[in-house]
PDB file of C-alpha atoms in Angstrom:
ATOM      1  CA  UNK A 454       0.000   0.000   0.000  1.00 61.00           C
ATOM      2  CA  UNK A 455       1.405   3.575  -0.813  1.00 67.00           C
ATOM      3  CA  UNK A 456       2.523   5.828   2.036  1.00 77.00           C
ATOM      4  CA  UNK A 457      -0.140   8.820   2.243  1.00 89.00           C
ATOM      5  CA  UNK A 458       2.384  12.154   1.471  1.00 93.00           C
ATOM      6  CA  UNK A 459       2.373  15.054   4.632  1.00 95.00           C
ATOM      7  CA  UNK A 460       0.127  17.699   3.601  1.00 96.00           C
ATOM      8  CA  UNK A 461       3.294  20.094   3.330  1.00 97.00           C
ATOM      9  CA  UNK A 462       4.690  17.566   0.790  1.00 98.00           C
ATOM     10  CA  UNK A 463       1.347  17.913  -1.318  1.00 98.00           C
ATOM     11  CA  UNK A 464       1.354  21.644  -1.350  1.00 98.00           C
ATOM     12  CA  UNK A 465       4.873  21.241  -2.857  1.00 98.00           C
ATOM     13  CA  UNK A 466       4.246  19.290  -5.209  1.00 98.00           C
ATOM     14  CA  UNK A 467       0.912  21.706  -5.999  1.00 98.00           C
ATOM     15  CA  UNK A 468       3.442  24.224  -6.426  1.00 98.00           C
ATOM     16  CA  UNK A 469       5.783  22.669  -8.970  1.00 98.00           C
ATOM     17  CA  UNK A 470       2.716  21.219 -10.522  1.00 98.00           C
ATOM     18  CA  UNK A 471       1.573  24.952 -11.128  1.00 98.00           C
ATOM     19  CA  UNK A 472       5.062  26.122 -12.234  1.00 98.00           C
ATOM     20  CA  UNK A 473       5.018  23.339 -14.715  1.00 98.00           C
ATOM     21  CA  UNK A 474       1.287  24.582 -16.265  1.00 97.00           C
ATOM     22  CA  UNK A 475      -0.466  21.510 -15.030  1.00 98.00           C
ATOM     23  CA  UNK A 476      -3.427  22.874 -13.538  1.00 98.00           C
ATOM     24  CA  UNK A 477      -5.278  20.509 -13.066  1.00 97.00           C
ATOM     25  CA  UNK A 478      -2.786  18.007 -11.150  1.00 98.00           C
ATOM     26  CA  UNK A 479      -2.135  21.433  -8.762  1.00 98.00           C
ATOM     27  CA  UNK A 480      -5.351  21.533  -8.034  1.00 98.00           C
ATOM     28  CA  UNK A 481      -5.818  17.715  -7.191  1.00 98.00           C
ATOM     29  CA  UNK A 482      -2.887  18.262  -4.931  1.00 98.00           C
ATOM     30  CA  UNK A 483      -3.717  21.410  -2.801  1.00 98.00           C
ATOM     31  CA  UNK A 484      -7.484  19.683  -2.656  1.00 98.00           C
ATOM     32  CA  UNK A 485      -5.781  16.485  -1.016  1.00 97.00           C
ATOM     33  CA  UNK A 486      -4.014  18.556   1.182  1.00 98.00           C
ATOM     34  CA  UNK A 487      -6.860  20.717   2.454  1.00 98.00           C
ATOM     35  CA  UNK A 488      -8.168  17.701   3.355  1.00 97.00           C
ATOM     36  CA  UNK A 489      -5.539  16.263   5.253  1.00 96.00           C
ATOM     37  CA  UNK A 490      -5.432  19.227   7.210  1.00 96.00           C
ATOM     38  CA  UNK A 491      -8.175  21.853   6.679  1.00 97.00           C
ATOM     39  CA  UNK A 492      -6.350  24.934   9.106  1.00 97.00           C
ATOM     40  CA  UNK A 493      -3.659  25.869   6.786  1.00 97.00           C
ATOM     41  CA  UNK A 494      -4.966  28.546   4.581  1.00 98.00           C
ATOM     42  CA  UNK A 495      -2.479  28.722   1.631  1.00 98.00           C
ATOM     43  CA  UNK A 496      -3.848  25.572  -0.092  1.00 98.00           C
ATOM     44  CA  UNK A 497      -7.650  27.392  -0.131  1.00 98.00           C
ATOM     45  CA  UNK A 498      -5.692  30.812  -1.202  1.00 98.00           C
ATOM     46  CA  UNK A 499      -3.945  28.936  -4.551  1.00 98.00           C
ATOM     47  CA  UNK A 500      -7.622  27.170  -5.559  1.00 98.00           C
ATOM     48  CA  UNK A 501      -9.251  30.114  -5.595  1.00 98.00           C
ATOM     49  CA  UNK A 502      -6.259  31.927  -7.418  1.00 98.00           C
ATOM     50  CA  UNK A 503      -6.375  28.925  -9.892  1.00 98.00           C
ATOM     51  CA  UNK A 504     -10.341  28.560  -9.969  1.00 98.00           C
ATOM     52  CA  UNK A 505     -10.165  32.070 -11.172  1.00 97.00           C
ATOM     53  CA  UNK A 506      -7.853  32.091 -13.845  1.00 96.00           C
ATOM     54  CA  UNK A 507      -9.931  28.759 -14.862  1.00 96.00           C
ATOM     55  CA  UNK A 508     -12.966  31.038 -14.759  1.00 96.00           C
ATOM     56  CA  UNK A 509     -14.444  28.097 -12.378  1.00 97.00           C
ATOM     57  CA  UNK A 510     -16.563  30.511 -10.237  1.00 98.00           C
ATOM     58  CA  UNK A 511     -18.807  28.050  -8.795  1.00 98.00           C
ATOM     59  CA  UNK A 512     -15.460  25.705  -7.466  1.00 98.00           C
ATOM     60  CA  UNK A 513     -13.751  29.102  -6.436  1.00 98.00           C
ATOM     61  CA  UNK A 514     -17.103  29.570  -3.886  1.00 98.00           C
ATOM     62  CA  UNK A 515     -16.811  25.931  -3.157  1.00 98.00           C
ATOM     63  CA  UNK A 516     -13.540  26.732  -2.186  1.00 98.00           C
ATOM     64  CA  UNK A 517     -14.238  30.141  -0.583  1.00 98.00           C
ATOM     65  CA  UNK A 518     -17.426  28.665   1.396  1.00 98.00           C
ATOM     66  CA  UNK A 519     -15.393  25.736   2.993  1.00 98.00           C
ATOM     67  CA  UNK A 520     -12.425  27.736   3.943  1.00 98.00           C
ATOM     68  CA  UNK A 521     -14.922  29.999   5.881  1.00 98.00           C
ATOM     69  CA  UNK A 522     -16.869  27.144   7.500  1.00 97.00           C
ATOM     70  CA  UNK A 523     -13.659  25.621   8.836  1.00 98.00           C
ATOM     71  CA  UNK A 524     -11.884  28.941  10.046  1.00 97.00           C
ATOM     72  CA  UNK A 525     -15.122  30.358  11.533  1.00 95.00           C
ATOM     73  CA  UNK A 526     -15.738  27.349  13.276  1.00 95.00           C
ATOM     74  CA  UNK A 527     -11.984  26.895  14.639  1.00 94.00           C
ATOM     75  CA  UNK A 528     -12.216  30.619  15.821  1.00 90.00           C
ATOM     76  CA  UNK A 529     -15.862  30.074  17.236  1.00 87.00           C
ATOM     77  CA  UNK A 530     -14.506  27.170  19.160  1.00 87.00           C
ATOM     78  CA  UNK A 531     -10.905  28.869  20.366  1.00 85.00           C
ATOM     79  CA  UNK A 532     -13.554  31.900  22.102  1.00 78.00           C
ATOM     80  CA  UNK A 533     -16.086  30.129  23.475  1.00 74.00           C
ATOM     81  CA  UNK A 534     -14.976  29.964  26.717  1.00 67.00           C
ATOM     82  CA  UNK A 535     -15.188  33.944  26.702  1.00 61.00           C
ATOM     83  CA  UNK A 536     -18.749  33.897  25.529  1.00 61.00           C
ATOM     84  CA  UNK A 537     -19.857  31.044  27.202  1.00 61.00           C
ATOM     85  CA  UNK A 538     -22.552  31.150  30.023  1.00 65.00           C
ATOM     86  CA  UNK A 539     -21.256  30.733  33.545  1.00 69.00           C
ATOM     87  CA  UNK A 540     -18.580  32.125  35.943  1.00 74.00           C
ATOM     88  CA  UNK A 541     -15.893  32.030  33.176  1.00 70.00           C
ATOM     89  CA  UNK A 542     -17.781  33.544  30.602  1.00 68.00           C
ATOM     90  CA  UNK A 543     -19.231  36.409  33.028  1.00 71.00           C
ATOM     91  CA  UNK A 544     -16.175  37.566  34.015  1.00 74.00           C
ATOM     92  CA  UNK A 545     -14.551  37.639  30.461  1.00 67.00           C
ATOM     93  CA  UNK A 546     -17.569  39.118  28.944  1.00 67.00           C
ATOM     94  CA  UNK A 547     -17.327  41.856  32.294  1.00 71.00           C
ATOM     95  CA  UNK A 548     -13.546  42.650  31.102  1.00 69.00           C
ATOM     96  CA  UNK A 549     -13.945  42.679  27.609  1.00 63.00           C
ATOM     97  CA  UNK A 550     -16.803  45.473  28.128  1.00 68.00           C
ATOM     98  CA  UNK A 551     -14.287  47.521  30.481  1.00 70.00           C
ATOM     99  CA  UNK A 552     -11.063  47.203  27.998  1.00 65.00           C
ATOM    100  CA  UNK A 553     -13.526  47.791  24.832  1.00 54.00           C
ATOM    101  CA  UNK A 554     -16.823  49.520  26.008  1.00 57.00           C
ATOM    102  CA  UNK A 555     -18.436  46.257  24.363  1.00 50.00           C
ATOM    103  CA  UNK A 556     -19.608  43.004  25.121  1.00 47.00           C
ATOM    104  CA  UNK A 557     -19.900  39.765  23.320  1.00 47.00           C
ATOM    105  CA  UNK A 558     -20.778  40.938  19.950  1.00 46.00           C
ATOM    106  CA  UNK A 559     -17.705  42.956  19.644  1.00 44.00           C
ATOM    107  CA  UNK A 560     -15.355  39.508  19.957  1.00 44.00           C
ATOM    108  CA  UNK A 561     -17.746  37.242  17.642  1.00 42.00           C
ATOM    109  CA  UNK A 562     -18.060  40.097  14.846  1.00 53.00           C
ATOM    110  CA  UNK A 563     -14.120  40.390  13.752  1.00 77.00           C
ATOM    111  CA  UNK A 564     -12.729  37.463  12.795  1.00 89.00           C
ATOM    112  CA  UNK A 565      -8.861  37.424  12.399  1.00 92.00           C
ATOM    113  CA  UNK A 566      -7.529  36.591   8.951  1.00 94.00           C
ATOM    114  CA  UNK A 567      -8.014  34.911   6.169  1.00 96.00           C
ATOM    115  CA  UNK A 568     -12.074  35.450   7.033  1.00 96.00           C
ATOM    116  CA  UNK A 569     -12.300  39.573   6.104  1.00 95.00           C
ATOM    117  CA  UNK A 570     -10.463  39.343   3.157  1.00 96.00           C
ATOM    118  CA  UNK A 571     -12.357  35.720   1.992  1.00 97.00           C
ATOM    119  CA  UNK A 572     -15.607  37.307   2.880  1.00 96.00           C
ATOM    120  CA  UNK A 573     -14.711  40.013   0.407  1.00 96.00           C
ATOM    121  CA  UNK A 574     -13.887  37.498  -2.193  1.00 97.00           C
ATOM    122  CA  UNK A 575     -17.166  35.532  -1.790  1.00 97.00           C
ATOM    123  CA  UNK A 576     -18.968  38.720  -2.694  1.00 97.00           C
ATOM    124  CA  UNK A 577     -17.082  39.161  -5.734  1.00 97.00           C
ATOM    125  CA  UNK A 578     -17.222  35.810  -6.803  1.00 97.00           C
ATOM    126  CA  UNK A 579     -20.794  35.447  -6.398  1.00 97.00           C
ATOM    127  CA  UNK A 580     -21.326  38.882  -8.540  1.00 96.00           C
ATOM    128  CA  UNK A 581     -19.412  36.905 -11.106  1.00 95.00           C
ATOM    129  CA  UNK A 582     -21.405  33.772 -10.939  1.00 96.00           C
ATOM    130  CA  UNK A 583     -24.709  36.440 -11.056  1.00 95.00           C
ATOM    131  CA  UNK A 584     -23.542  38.136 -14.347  1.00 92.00           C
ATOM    132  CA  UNK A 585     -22.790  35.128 -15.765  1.00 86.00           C
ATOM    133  CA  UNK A 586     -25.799  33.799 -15.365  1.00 81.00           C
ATOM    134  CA  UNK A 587     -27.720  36.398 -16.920  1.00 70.00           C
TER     135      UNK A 587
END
């Protein structure tokens, strides 16, 4: 049976596969290693770059859609013991309103990046996918 390649080793050979013009194989790679490990943004960042030049608007939202699910979620996850009911989440929520002058909606409305500038690109995309559909 074949040894399954480190995710680093497929976004590698992504790379060499797009400095060679094959596409398609780069593609096949960075997909493989998004899913072998979904939190490193680069691999989403090069399908969308190469979904766009393909003019593959639907894939590049694919793309764009799952990077977002994953990051929002991991993010979502890494605060929710600062927005979570109980003594814990009191407190934090009670400090984050002194340091700020806001509460919980404040930490769960800005994302860190890639989500801003992804968010951004989902808009544009789906413009794209609207004017080419009309």
């Amino acid at each position: 049976m074949p040894q399954k390649l480190h995710y680093t080793v497929l976004i590698e050979q992504a790379k060499d596969a797009e400095e060679g013009g094959d596409i398609s194989a780069a593609i096949n790679l960075y997909e493989k290693a998004i899913k072998q490990s979904p939190l490193v943004e680069l691999p989403y960042y090069r399908l969308m770059i190469l979904y766009r030049k393909e003019k593959k608007y639907t894939e590049e939202l694919r793309v764009i859609n799952r990077g977002l699910d994953v990051f929002r979620s991991y993010f979502d996850e890494k605060t929710k013991p600062f927005t979570a009911a109980g003594k814990l989440g009191q407190i934090s929520k009670a400090l984050l309103k002194s340091v700020t002058g806001t509460g919980k909606k404040h930490l769960l409305s800005s994302y860190p990046e890639p989500i801003p500038s992804w968010t951004l690109r989902k808009k544009t995309v789906e413009k794209k996918i609207k004017k080419g559909s009309m």
